[in-house]
PDB file of C-alpha atoms in Angstrom:
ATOM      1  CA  UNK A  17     -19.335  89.577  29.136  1.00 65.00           C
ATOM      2  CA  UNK A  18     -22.226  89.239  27.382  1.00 68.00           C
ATOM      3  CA  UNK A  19     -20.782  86.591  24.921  1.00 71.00           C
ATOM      4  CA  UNK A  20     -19.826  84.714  28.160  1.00 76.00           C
ATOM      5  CA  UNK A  21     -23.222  84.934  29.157  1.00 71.00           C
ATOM      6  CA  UNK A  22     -24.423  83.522  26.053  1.00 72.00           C
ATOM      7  CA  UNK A  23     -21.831  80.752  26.192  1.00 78.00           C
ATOM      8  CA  UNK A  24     -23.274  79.754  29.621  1.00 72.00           C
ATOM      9  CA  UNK A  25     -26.948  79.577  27.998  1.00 73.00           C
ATOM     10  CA  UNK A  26     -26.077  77.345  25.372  1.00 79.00           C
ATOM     11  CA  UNK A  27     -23.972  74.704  27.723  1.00 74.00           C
ATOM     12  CA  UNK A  28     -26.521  74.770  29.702  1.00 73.00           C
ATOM     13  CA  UNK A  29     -29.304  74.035  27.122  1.00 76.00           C
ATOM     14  CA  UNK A  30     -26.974  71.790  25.793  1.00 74.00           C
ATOM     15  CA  UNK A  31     -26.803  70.050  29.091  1.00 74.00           C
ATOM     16  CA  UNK A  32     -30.333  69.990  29.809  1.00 78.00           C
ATOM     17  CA  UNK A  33     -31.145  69.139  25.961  1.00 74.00           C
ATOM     18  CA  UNK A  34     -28.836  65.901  26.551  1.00 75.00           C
ATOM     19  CA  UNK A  35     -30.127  65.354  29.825  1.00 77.00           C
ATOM     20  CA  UNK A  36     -33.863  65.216  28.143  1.00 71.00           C
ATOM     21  CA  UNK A  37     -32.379  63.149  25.464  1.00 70.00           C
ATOM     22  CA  UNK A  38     -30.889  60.800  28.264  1.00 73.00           C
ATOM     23  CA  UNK A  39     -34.025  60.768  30.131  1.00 68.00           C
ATOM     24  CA  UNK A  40     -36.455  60.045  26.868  1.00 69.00           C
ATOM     25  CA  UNK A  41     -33.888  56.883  25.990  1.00 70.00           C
ATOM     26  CA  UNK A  42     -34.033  55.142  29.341  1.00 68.00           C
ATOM     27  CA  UNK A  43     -37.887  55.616  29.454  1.00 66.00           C
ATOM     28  CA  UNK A  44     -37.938  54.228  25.589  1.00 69.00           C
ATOM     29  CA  UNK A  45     -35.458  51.466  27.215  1.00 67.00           C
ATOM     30  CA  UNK A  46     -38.147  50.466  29.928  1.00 69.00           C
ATOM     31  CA  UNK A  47     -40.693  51.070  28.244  1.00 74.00           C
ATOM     32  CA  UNK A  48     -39.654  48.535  25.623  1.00 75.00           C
ATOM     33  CA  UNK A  49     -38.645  45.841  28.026  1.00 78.00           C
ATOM     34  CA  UNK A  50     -41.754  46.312  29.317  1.00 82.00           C
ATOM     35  CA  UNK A  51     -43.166  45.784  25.769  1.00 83.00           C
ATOM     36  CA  UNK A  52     -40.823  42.677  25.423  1.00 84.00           C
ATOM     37  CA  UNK A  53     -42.090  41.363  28.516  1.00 85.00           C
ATOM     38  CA  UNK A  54     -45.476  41.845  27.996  1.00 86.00           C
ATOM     39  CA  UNK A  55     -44.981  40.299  24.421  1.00 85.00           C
ATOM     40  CA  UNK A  56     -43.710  36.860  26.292  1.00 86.00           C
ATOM     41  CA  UNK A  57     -46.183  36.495  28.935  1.00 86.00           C
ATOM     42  CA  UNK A  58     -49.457  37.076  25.747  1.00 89.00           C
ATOM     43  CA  UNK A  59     -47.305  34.080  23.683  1.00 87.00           C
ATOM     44  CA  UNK A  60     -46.992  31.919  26.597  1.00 87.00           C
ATOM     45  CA  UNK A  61     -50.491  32.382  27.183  1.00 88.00           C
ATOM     46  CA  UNK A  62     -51.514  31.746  23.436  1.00 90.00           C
ATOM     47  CA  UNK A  63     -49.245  28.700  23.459  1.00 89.00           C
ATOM     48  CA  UNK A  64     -51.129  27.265  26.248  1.00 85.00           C
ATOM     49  CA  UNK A  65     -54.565  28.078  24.588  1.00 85.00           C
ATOM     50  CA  UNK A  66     -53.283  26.169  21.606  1.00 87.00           C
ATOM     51  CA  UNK A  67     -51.868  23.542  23.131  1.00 84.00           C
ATOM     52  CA  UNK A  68     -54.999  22.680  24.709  1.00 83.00           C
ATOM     53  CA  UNK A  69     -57.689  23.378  21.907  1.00 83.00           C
ATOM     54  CA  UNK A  70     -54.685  21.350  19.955  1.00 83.00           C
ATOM     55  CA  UNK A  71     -54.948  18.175  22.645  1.00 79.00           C
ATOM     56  CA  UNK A  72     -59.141  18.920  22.716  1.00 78.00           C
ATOM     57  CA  UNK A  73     -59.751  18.316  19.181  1.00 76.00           C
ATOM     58  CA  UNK A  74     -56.602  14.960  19.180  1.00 72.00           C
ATOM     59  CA  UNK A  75     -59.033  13.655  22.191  1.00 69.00           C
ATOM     60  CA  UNK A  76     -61.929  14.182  19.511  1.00 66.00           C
ATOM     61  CA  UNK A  77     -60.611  12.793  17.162  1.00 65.00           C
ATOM     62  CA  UNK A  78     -59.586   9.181  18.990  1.00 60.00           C
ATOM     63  CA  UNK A  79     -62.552   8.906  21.169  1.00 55.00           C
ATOM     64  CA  UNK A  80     -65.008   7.210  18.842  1.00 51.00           C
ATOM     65  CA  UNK A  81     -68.787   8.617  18.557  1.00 49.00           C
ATOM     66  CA  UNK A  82     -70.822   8.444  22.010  1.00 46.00           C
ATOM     67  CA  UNK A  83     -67.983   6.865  24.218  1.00 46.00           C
ATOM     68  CA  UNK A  84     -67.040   8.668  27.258  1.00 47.00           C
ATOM     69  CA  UNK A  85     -64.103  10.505  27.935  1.00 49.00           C
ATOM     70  CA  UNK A  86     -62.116   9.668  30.956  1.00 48.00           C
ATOM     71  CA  UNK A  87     -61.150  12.293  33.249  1.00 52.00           C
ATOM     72  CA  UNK A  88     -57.339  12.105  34.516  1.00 56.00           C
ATOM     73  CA  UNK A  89     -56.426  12.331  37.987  1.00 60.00           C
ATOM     74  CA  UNK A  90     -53.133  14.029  39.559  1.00 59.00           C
ATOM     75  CA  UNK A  91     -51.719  12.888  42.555  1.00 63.00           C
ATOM     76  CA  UNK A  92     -54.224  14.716  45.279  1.00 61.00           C
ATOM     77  CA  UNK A  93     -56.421  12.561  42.735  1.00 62.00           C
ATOM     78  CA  UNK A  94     -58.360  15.947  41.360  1.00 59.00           C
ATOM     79  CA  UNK A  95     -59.542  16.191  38.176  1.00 57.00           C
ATOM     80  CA  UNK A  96     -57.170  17.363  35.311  1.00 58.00           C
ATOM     81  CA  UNK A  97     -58.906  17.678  32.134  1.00 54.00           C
ATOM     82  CA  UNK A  98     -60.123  15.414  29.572  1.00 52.00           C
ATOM     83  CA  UNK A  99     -58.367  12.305  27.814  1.00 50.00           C
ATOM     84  CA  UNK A 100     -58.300  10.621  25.061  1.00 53.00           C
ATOM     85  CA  UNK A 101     -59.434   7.020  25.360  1.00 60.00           C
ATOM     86  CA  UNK A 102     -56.059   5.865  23.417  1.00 66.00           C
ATOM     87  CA  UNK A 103     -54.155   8.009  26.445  1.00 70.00           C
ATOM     88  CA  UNK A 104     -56.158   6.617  29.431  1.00 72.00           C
ATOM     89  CA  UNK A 105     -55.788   2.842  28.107  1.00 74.00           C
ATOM     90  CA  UNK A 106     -52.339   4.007  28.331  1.00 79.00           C
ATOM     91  CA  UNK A 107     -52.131   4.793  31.728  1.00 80.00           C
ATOM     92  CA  UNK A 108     -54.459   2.053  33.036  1.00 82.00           C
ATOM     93  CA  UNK A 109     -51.862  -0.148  31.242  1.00 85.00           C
ATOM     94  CA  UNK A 110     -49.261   1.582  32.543  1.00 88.00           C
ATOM     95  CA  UNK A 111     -50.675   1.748  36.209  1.00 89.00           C
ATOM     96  CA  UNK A 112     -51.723  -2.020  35.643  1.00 90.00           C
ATOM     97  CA  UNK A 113     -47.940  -2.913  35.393  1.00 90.00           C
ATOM     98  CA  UNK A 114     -46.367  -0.855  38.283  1.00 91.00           C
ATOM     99  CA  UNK A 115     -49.087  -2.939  40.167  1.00 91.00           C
ATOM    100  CA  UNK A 116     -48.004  -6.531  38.669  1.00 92.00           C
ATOM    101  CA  UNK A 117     -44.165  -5.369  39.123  1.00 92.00           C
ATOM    102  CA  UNK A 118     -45.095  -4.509  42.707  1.00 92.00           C
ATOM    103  CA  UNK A 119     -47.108  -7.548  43.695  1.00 92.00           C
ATOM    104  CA  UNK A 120     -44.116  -9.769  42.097  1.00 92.00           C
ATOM    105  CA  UNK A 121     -41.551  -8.050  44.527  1.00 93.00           C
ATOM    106  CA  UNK A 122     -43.679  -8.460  47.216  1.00 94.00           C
ATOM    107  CA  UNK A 123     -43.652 -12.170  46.744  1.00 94.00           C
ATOM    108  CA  UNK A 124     -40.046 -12.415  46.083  1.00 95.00           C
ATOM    109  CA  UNK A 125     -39.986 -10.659  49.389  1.00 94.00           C
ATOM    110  CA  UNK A 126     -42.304 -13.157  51.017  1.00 95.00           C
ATOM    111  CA  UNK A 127     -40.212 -16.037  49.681  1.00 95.00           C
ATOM    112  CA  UNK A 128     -36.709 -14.995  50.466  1.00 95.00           C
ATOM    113  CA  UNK A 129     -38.579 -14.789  54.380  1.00 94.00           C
ATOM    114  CA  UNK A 130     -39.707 -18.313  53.793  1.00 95.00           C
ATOM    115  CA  UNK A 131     -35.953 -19.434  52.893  1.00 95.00           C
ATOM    116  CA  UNK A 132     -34.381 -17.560  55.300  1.00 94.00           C
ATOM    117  CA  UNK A 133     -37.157 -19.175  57.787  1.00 93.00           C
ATOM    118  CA  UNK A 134     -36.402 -22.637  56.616  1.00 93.00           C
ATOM    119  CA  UNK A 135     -32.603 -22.253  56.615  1.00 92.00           C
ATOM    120  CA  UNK A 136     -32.629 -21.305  60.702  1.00 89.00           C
ATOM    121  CA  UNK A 137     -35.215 -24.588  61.255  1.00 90.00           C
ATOM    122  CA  UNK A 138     -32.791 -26.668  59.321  1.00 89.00           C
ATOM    123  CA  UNK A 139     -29.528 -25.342  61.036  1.00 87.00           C
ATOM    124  CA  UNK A 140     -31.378 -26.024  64.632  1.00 84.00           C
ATOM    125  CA  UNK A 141     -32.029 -29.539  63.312  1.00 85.00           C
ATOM    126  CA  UNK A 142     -29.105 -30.806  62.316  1.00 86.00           C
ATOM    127  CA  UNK A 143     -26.640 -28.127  64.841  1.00 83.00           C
ATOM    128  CA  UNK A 144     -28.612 -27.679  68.037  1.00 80.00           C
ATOM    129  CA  UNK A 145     -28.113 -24.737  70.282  1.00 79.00           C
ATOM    130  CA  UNK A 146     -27.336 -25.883  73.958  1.00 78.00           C
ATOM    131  CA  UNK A 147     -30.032 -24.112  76.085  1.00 82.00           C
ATOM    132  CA  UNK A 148     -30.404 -23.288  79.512  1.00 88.00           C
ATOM    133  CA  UNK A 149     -28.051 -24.985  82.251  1.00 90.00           C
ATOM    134  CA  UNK A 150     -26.603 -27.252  79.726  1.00 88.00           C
ATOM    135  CA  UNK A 151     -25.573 -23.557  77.291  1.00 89.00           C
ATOM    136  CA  UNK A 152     -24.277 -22.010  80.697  1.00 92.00           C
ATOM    137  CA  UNK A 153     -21.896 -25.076  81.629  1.00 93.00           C
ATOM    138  CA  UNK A 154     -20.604 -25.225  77.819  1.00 90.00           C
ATOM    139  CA  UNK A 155     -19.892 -21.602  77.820  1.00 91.00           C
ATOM    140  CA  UNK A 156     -17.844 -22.152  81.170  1.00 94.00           C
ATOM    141  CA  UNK A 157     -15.732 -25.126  80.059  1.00 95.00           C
ATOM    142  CA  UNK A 158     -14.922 -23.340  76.932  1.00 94.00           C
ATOM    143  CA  UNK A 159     -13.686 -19.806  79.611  1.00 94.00           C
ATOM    144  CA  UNK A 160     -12.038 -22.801  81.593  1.00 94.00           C
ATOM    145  CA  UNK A 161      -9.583 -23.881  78.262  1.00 93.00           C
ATOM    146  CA  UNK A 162      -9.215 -20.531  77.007  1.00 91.00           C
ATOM    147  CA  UNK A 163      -7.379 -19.831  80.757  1.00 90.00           C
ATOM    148  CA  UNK A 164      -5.218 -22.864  81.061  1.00 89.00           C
ATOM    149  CA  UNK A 165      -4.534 -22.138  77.271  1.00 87.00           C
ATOM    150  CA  UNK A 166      -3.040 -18.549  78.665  1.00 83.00           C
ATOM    151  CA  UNK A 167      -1.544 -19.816  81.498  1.00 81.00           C
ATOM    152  CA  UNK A 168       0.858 -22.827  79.740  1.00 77.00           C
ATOM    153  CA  UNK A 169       1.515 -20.383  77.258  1.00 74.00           C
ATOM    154  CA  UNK A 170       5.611 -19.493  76.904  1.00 65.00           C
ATOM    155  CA  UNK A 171       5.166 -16.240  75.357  1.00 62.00           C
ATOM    156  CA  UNK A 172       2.753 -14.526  78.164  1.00 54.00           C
ATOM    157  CA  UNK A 173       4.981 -13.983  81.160  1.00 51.00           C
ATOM    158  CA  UNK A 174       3.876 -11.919  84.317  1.00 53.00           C
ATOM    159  CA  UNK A 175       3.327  -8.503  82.758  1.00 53.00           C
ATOM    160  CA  UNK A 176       1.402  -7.308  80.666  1.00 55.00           C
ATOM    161  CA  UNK A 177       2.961  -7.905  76.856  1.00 54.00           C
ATOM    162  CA  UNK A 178       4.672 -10.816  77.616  1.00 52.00           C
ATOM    163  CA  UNK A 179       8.091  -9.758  79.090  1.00 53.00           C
ATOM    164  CA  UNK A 180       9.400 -10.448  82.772  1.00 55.00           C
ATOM    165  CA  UNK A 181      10.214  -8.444  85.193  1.00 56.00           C
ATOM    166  CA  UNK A 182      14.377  -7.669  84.345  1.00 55.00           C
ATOM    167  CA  UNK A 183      13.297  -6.643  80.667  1.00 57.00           C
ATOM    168  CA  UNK A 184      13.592 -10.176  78.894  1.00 59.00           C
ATOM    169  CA  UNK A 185      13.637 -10.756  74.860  1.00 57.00           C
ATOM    170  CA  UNK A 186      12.939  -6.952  72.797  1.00 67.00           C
ATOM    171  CA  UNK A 187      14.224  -8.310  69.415  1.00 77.00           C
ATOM    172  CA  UNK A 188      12.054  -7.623  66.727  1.00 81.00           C
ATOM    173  CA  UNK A 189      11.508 -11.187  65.227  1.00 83.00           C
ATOM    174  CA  UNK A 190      10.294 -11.649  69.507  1.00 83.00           C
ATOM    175  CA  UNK A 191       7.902  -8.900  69.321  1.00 84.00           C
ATOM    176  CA  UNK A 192       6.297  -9.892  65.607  1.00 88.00           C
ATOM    177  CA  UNK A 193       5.854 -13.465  67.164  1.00 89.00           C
ATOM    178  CA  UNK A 194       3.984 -12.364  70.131  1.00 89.00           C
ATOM    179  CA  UNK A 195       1.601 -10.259  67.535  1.00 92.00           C
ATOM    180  CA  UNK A 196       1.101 -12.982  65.437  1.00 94.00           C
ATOM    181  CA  UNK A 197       0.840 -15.359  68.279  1.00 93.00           C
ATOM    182  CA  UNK A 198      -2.316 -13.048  69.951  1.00 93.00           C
ATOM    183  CA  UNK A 199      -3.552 -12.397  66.848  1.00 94.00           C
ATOM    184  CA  UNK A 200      -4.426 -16.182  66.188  1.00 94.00           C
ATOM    185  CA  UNK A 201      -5.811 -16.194  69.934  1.00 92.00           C
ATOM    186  CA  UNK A 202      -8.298 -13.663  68.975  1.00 92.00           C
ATOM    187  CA  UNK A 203      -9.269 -15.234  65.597  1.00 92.00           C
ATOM    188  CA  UNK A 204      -9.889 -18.933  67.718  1.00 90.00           C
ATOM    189  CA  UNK A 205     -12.260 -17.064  70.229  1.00 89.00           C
ATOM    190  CA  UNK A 206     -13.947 -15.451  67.580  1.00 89.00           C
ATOM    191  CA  UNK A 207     -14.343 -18.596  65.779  1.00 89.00           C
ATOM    192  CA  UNK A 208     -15.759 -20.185  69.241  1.00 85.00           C
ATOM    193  CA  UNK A 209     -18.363 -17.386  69.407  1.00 84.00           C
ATOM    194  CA  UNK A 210     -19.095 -17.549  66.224  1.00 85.00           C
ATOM    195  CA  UNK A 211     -19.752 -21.294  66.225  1.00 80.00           C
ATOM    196  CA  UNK A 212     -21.989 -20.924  69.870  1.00 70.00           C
TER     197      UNK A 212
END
């Protein structure tokens, strides 16, 4: 019994000697993510301090004794930091020729308005639009051919689709012809409209 006994001690303190082993890794584990972590964020900010004592001495070096530097502007039009003259002659240039390139499409703009203008005067000139009574009574006479055009017509019977009342023609060749033949109808009163 008693070496049982001693058995049990030592799994145990095996188990609880693993256990603190287990428990000492995963803290060393967070603790040196942690540690990465906090190595990353310190670099990041150290690249960003020499980034900008880098672009600070560049600006010193361009901007020539007693000129001023220029400030830049982001979009809210706040203050950014300081320039180099050689970087805001860039952007002025740059900002100077999104304005030319702007002003030039507006005036292509302004001219193909002018054209478009001048097209419709010349059109009413030399085709001009019937107006008033005189448009009404054209519009009419046109209705007035388009209905006598229907009624001499030898393929429109009675009902509707062109067949009579005891069945009449239902050959295929028949039927295409009719298609075709209401087909062209439509296309000649959409050329009419089209012309009005």
């Amino acid at each position: 019994m008693k070496k049982e006994k001693k058995e049990k001690k030592e799994k145990k303190s095996k188990k609880e000697r693993s256990e603190k082993k287990d428990k000492k890794s995963k803290k060393e584990k967070k603790s040196s993510k942690d540690q990465e972590r906090q190595l990353l964020k310190e670099a990041k900010r150290f690249i960003k301090k020499e980034a900008a004592r880098l672009q600070e001495q560049a600006s010193a070096k361009l901007a020539p004794a007693g000129s001023q530097q220029i400030v830049r502007q982001d979009l809210q039009g706040q203050p950014v930091g300081p320039v180099g003259t050689a970087a805001a002659a860039f952007a002025a240039a740059e900002e100077e020729r999104r304005a030319q390139q702007e002003s030039s499409w507006q005036q292509q703009r302004l001219e193909q308005k002018r054209h478009k203008g001048d097209q419709k005067e010349w059109l009413d000139e030399m085709l001009p639009k019937a107006t008033g009574r005189e448009a009404m009574l054209e519009k009419k006479a046109v209705q007035r051919q388009q209905a006598r055009e229907r009624e001499a017509s030898p393929d429109i019977g009675g009902l509707y689709g062109g067949g009579d009342i005891m069945g009449g023609d239902d050959s295929f060749a028949a039927a295409k012809a009719r298609m075709q033949h209401s087909q062209g109808r439509r296309e000649q009163q959409r050329q009419l409209k089209n012309s009005e």
